[in-house]
Coordinates of C-alpha atoms in Angstrom, one line a residue:
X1 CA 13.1 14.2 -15.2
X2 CA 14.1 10.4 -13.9
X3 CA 10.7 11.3 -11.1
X4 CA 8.8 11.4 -14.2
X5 CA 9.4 7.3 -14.8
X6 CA 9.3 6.7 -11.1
X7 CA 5.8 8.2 -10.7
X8 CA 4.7 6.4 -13.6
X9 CA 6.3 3.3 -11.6
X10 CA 4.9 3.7 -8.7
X11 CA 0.7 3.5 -10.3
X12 CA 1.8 0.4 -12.4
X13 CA 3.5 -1.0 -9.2
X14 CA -0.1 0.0 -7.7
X15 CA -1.9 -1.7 -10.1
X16 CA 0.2 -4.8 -9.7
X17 CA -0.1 -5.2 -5.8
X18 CA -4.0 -5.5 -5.9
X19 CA -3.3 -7.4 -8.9
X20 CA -1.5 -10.0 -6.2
X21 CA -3.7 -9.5 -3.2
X22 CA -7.6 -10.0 -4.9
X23 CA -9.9 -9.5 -2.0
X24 CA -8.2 -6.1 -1.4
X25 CA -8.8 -5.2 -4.7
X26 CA -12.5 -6.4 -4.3
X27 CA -12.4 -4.3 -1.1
X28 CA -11.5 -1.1 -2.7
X29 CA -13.7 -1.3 -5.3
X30 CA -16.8 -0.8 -3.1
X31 CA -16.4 2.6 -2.4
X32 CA -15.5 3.2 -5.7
X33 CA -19.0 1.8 -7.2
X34 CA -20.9 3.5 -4.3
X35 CA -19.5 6.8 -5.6
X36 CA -20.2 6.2 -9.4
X37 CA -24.1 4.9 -9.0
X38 CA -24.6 8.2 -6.7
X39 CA -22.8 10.5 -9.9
X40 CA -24.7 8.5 -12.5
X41 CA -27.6 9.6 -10.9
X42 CA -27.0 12.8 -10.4
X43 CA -25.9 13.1 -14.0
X44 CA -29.3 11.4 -15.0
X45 CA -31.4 13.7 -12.6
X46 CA -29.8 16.7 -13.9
X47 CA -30.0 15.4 -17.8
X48 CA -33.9 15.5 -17.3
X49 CA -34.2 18.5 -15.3
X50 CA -31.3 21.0 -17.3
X51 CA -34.1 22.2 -19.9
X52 CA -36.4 23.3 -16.6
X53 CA -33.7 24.9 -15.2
X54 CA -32.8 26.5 -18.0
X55 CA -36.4 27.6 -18.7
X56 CA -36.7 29.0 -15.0
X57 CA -33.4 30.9 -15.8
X58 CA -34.3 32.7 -18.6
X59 CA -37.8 33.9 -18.7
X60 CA -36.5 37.2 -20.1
X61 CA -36.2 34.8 -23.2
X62 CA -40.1 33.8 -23.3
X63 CA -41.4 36.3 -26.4
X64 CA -38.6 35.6 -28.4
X65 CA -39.3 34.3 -31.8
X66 CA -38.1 31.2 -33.0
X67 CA -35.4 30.1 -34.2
X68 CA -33.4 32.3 -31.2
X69 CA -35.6 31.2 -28.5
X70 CA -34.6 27.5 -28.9
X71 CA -31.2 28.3 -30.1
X72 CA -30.2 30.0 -26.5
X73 CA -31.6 27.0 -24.2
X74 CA -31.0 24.6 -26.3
X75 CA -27.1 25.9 -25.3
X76 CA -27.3 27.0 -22.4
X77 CA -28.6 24.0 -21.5
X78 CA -25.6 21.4 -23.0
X79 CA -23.5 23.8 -21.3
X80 CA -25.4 23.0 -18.0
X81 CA -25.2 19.5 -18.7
X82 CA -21.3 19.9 -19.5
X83 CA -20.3 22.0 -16.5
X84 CA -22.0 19.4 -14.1
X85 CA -20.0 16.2 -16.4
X86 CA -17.2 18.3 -15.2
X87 CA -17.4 19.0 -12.2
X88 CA -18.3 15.2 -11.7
X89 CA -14.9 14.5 -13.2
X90 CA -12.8 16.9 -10.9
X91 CA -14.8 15.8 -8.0
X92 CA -15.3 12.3 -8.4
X93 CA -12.1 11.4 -6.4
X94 CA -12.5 13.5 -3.7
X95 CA -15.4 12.4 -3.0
X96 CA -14.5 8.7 -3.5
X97 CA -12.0 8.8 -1.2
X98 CA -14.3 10.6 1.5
X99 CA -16.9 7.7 1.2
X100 CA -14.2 5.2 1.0
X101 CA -11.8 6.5 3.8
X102 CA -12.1 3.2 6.1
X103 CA -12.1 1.4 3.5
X104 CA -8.8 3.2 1.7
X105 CA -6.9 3.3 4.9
X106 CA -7.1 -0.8 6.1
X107 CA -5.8 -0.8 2.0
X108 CA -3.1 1.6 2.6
X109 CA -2.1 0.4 6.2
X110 CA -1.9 -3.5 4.2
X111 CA 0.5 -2.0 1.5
X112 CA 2.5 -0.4 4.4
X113 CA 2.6 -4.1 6.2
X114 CA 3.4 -5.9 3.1
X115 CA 6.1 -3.8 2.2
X116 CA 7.7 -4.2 5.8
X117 CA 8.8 -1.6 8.8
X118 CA 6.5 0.7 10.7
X119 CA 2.9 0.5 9.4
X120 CA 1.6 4.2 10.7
X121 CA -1.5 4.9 12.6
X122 CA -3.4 8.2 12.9
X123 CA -4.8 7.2 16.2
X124 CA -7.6 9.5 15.6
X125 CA -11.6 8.6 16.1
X126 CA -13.0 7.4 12.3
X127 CA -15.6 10.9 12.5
X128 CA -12.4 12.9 13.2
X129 CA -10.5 11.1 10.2
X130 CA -13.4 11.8 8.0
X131 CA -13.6 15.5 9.1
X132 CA -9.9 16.3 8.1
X133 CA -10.3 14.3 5.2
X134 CA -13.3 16.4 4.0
X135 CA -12.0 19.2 5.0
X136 CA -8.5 19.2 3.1
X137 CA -10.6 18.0 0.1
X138 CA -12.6 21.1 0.1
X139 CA -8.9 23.2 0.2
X140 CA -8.0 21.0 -2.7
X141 CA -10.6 21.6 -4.5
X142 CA -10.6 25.5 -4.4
X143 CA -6.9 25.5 -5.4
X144 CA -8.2 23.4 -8.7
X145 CA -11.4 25.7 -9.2
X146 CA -8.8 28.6 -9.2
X147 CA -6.5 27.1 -11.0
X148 CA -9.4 26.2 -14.0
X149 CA -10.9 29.8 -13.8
X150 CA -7.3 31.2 -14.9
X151 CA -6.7 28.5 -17.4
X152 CA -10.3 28.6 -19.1
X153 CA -9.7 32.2 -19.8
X154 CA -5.7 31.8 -20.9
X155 CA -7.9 29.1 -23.1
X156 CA -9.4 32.1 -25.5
X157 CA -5.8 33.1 -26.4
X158 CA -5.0 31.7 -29.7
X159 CA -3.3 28.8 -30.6
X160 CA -1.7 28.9 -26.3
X161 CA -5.1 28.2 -25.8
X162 CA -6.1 24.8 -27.7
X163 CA -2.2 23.6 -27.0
X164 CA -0.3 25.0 -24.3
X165 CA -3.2 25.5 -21.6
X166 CA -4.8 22.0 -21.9
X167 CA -1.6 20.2 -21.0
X168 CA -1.0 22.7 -18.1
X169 CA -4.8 21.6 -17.0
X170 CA -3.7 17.9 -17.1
X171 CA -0.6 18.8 -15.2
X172 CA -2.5 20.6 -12.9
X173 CA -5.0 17.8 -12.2
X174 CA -2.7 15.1 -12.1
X175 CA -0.6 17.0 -9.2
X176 CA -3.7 17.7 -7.4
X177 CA -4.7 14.1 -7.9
X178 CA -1.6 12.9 -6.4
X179 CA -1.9 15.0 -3.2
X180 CA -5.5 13.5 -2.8
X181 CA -4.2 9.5 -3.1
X182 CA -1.1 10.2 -1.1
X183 CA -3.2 12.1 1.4
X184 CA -4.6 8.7 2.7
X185 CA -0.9 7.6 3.6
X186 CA 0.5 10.4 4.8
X187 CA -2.5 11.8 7.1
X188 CA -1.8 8.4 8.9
X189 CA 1.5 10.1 9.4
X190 CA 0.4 12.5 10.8
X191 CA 1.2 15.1 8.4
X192 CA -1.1 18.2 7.5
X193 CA -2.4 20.2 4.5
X194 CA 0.1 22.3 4.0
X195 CA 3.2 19.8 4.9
X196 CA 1.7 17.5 2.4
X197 CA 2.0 20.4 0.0
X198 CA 5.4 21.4 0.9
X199 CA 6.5 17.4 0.5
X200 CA 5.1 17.4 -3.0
X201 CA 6.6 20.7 -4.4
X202 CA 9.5 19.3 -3.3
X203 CA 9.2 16.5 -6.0
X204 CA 7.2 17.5 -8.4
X205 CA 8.2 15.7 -11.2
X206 CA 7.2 12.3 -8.8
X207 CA 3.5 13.7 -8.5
X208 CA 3.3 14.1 -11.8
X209 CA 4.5 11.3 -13.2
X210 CA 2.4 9.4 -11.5
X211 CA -1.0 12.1 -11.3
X212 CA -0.4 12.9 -14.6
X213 CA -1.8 9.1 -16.1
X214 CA -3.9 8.3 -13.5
X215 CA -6.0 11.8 -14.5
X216 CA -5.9 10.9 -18.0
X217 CA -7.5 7.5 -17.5
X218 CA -10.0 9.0 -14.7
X219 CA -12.1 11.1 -17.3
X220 CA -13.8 7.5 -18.2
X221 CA -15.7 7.1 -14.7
X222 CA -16.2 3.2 -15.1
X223 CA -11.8 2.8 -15.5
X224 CA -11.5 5.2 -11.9
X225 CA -13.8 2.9 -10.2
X226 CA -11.1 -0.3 -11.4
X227 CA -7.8 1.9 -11.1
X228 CA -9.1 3.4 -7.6
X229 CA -7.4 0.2 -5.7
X230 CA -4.3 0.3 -7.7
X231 CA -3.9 3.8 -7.3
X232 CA -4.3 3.6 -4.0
X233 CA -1.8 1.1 -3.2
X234 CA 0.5 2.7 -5.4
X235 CA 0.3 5.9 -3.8
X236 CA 1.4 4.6 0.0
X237 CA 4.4 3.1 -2.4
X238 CA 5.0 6.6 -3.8
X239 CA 4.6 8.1 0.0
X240 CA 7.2 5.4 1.5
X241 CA 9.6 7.5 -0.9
X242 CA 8.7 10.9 -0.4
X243 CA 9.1 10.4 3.6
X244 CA 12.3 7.8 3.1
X245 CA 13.6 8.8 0.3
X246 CA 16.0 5.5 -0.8
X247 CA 13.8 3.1 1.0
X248 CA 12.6 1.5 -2.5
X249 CA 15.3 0.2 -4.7
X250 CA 13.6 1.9 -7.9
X251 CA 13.1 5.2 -5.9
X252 CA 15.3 8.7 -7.2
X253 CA 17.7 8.9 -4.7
X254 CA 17.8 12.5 -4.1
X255 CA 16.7 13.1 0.0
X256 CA 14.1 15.5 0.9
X257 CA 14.1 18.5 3.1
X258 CA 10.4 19.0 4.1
X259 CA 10.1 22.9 4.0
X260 CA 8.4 23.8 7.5
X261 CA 7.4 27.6 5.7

């Protein structure tokens, strides 16, 4: 349970190193503010167009009499607009970090050099960086969509589903979360998918300490763009421990074993 309160650590610590070093904190902002102008309007597009969409949907639905007529799109289309503020939310990150991987990785190698010993280098060509990076995203992401498809229907059982689920949800998307900031760090390690994985079960409690927050404070889109930086920073912190355990003072001391199954 101690991981819990070192995660948690590691994004204030984060916060507090772009807090010292401005311009990179202006610097990893951009991507950031990139990402949210091209969400907002997407969200804006799709807040005009659900009703068409809706209407082109259901024409089976044209000769119904009123009130039923207006009841169903009227529905179906906040549920449009819902399902795409959601999927803005889960994707948001991802795609963040896709648009911002130069940008995120000169952060992450400057953490590394600040902190002192080896700063890592992927030594691969920026398109092949961006091709792994998109790639694992899209893994990620079909984990979470599995994940949320069992959870939204464990959500109709009562009173487990409007307590016990939503906090698994949060749990789930903070852990996620934390293998997508660390994955800038450790892919400069040269470690894949599925070793990133394994190094992350092993600690659990680390990832979501410090996911766990950060997804919390992410559903408000402008406070991501701001923590992005931070959590950044503090991730290549939280990945100096998971690949040295006992390198950071304030780290858990137990060492890791990184499962090769």
């Amino acid at each position: 349970m101690r991981d819990l309160g070192v995660g948690f650590g590691y994004l204030i610590k984060g916060q507090r190193w772009v807090g010292r070093h401005g311009r990179w904190f202006g610097f990893g902002l951009l991507p950031g503010l990139l990402t949210l102008v091209l969400y907002a309007a997407a969200l804006v597009g799709l807040g005009y167009g659900a009703d068409d969409l809706v209407g082109w949907a259901t024409p089976f639905a044209d000769d119904w009499s009123s009130p039923w007529l207006g009841l169903l799109r009227t529905t179906l289309t906040v549920l449009v607009f819902a399902l795409g503020l959601f999927l803005a939310v889960i994707t948001f990150t991802a795609v963040t970090l896709l648009v911002g991987e130069p940008f995120y990785e000169s952060l992450s190698e400057q953490v590394d050099r600040t902190e002192g010993g080896e700063v890592p280098e992927s030594g691969l060509p920026l398109w092949r960086d961006l091709w792994i990076s998109a790639r694992d995203s899209v893994r990620v992401l079909a984990r979470v969509a599995l994940y949320s498809v069992l959870l939204f229907a464990l959500g109709f059982v009562p009173v487990v589903g409007q307590t016990v689920v939503p906090a698994i949800g949060f749990c789930v998307t903070g852990y996620f979360l934390s293998e997508e900031l660390t994955a800038v760090a450790l892919q400069r390690r040269g470690m894949v998918l599925k070793d990133r994985l394994a190094l992350l079960r092993g600690r659990r409690m680390l990832a979501l300490g410090f996911g766990v927050p950060l997804g919390l404070a992410f559903l408000v889109p402008f406070v991501a763009v701001l923590l992005m930086p931070g959590a950044v920073a503090g991730a290549t912190l939280l990945t100096r421990d998971l690949v040295a355990p006992g390198e950071d003072e304030d780290a858990a001391p137990a060492p890791y074993t990184l499962d090769k199954g």
